[in-house]
mmCIF file of C-alpha atoms and ligand atoms in Angstrom:
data_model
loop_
_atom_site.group_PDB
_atom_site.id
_atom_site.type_symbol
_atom_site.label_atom_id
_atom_site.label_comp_id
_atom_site.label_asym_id
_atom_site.label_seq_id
_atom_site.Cartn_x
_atom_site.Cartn_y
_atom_site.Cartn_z
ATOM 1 C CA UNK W 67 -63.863 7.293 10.604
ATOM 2 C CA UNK W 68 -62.564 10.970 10.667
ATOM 3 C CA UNK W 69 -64.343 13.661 9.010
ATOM 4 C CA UNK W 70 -61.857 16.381 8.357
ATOM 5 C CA UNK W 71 -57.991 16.301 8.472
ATOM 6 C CA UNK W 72 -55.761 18.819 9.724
ATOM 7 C CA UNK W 73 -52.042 19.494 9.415
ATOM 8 C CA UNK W 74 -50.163 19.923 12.716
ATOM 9 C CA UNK W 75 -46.399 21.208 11.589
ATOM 10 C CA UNK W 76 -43.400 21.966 13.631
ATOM 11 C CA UNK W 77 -40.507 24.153 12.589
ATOM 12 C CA UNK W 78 -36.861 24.060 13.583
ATOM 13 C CA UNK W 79 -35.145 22.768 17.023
ATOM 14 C CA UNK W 80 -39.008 20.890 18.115
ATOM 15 C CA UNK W 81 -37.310 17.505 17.469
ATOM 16 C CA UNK W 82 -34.949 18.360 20.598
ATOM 17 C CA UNK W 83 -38.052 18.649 22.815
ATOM 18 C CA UNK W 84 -37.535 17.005 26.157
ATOM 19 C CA UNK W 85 -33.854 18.171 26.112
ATOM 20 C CA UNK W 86 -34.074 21.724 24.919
ATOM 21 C CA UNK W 87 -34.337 24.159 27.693
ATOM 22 C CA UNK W 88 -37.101 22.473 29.666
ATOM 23 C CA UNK W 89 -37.166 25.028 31.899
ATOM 24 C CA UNK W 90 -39.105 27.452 28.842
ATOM 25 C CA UNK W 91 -40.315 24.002 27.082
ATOM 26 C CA UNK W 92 -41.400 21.718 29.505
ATOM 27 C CA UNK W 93 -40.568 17.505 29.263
ATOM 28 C CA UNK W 94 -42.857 16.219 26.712
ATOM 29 C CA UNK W 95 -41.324 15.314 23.884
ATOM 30 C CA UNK W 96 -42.384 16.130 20.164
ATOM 31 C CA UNK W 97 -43.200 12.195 20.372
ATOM 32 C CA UNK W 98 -45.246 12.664 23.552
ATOM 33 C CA UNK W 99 -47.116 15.856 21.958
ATOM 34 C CA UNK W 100 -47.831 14.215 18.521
ATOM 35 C CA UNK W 101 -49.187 11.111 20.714
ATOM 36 C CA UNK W 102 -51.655 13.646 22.971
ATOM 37 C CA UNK W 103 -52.745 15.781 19.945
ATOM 38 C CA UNK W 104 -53.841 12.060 18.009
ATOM 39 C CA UNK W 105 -56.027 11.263 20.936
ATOM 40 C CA UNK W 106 -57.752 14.716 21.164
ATOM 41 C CA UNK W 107 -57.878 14.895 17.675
ATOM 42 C CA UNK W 108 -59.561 11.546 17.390
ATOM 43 C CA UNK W 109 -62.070 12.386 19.955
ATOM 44 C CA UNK W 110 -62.939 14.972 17.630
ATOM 45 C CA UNK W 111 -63.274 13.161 14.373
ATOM 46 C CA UNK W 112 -60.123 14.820 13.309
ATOM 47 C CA UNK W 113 -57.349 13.080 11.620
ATOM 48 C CA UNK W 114 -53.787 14.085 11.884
ATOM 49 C CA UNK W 115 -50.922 14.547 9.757
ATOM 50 C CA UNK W 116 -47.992 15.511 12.451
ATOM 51 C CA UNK W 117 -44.333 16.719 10.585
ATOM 52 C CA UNK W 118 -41.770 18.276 11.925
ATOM 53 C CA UNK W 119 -38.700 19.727 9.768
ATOM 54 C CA UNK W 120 -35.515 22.193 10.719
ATOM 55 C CA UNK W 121 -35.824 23.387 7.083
ATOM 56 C CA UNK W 122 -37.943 26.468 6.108
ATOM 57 C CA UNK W 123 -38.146 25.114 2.641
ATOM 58 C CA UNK W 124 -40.251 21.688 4.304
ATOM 59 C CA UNK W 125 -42.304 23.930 6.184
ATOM 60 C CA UNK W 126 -43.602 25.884 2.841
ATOM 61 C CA UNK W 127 -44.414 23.170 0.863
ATOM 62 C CA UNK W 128 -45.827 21.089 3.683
ATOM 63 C CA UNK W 129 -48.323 23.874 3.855
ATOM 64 C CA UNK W 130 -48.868 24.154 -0.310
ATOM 65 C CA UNK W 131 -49.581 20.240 0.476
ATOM 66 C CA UNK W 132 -52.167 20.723 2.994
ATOM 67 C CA UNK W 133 -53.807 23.903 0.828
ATOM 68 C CA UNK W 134 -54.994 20.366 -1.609
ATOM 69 C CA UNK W 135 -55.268 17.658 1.252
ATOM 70 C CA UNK W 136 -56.584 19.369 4.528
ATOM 71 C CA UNK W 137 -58.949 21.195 6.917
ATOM 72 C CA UNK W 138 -56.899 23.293 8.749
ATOM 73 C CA UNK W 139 -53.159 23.824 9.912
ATOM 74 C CA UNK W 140 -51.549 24.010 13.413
ATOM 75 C CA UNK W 141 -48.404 25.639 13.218
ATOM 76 C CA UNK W 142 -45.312 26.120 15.338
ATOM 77 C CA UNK W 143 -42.926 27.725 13.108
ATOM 78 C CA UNK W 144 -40.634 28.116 15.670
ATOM 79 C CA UNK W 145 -37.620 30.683 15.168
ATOM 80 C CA UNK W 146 -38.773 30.770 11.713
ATOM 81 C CA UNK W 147 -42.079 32.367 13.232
ATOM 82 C CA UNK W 148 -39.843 35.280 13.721
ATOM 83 C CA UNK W 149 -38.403 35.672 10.471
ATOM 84 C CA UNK W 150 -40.227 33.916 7.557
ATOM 85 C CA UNK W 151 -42.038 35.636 4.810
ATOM 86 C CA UNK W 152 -42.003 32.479 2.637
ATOM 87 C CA UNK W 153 -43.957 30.835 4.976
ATOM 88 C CA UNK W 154 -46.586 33.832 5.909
ATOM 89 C CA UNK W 155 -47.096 34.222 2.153
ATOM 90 C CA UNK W 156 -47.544 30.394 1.951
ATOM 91 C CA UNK W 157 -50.054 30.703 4.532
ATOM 92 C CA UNK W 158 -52.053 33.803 2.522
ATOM 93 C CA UNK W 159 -52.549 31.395 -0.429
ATOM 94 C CA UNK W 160 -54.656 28.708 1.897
ATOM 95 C CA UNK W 161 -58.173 29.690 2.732
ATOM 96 C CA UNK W 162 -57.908 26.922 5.249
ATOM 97 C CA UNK W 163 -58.194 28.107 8.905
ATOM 98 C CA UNK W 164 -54.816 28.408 10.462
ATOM 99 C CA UNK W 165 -54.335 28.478 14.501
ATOM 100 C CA UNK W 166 -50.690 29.795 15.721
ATOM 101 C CA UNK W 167 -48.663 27.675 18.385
ATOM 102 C CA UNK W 168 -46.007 28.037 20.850
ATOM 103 C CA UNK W 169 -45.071 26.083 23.687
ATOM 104 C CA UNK W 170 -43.754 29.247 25.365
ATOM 105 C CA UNK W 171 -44.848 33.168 25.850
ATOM 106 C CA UNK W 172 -42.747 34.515 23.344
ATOM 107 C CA UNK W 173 -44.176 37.868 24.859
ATOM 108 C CA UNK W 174 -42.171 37.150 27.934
ATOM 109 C CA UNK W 175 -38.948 36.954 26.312
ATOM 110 C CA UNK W 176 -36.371 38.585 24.326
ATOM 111 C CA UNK W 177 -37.932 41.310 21.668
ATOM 112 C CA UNK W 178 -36.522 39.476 18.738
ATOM 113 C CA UNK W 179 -39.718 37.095 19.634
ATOM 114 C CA UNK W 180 -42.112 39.592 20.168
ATOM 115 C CA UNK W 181 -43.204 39.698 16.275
ATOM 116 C CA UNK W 182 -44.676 36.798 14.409
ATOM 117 C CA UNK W 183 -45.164 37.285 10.684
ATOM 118 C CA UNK W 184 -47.448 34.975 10.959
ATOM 119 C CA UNK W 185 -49.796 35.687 13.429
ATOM 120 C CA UNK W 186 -51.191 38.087 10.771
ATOM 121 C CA UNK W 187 -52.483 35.498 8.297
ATOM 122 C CA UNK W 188 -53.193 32.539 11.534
ATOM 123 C CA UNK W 189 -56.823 33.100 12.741
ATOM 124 C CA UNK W 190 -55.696 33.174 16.154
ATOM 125 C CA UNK W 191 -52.466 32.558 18.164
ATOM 126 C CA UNK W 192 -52.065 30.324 21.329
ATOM 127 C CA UNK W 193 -48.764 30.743 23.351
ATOM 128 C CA UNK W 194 -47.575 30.017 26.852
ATOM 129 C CA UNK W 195 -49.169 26.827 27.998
ATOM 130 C CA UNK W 196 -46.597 24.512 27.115
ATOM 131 C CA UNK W 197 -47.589 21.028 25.631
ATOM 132 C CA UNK W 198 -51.404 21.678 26.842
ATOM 133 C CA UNK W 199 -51.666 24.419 23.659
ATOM 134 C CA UNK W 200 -51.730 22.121 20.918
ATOM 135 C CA UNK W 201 -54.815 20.446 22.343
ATOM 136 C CA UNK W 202 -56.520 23.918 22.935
ATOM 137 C CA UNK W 203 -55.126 24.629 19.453
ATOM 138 C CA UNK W 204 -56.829 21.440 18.420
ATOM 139 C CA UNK W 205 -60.366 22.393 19.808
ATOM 140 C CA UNK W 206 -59.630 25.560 18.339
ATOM 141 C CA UNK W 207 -59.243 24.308 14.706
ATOM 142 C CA UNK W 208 -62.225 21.745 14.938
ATOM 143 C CA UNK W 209 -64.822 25.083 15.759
ATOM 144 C CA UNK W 210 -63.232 26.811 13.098
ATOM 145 C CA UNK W 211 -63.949 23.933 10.838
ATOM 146 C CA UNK W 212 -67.209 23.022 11.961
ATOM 147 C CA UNK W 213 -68.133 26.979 11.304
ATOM 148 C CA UNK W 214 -66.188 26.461 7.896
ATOM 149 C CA UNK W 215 -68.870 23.914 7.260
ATOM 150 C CA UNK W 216 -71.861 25.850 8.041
HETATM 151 C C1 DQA V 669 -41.338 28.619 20.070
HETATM 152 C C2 DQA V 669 -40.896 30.057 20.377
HETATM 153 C C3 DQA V 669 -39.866 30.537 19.378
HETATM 154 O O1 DQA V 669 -39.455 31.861 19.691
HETATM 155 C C4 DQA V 669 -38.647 29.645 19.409
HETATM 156 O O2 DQA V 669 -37.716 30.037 18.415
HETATM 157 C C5 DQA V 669 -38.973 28.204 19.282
HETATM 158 C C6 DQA V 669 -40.154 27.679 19.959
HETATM 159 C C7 DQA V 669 -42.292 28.061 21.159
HETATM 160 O O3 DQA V 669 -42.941 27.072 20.884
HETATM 161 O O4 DQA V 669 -42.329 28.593 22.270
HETATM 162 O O5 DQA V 669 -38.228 27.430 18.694
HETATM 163 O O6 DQA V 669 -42.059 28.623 18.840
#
């Protein structure tokens, strides 16, 4: 039986995963990542809701849903990391600790990536090691949790 549930949401283009520019995303796809992040997350009594959506407007109220049913979010907003306030200020209203995802180092690429509004409200960002960051985001979020708990 799981003790805590978490929220692990995907923003736009993530469904193509496996075909989109492997080269900065890697092979796995969203299918392959959802399947490692349920065994990690099971190892560590952590149960998983996994969505994915192209729509900003899914994202936001996916994250007003897990503000009443969850632990913690993982997010990948994707290009809407770049450019959403909706879902930074959805974010604000959680108290629920939030870790920051991306497959690549948005660092490394063009400056449009460079900011993330919502690194500012995430309690800590994880970028650059493809697939393998959702399970470090996943040990990540069960600490956070566990010190949530305390
Ligand atoms: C991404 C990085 C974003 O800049 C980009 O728009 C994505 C994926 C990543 O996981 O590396 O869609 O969030």
């Amino acid at each position: 039986m799981a003790d805590h549930d978490i929220y692990i949401l995907n923003g736009p283009n993530l469904n193509m995963l496996g075909v989109r520019e492997p080269g900065i995303y890697g092979s796995d796809t969203l299918a392959d990542i959802e399947a490692m992040c349920r065994d990690r997350a099971s190892d560590l009594g952590l149960d998983v809701v996994f969505r994915q959506s192209n729509a900003e407007a899914d994202l936001v109220s996916w994250i007003q849903e897990a503000r009443e049913n969850a632990d913690g979010i993982i997010l990948n907003a994707a290009a809407y990391t770049h450019t959403s306030v909706a879902i930074r200020d959805a974010l604000s209203l959680t108290d629920l600790p939030v870790v920051e995802v991306h497959l690549s180092n948005t660092h490394k690429r063009e400056g449009f990536r460079h900011h993330s509004y919502v690194s500012a409200v995430a309690n800590g960002v994880i970028m650059g090691f493809g697939a393998q960051g959702y399970l470090l985001a996943i040990d990540a979020i069960a600490r956070l949790i566990d010190q949530d708990a305390l």
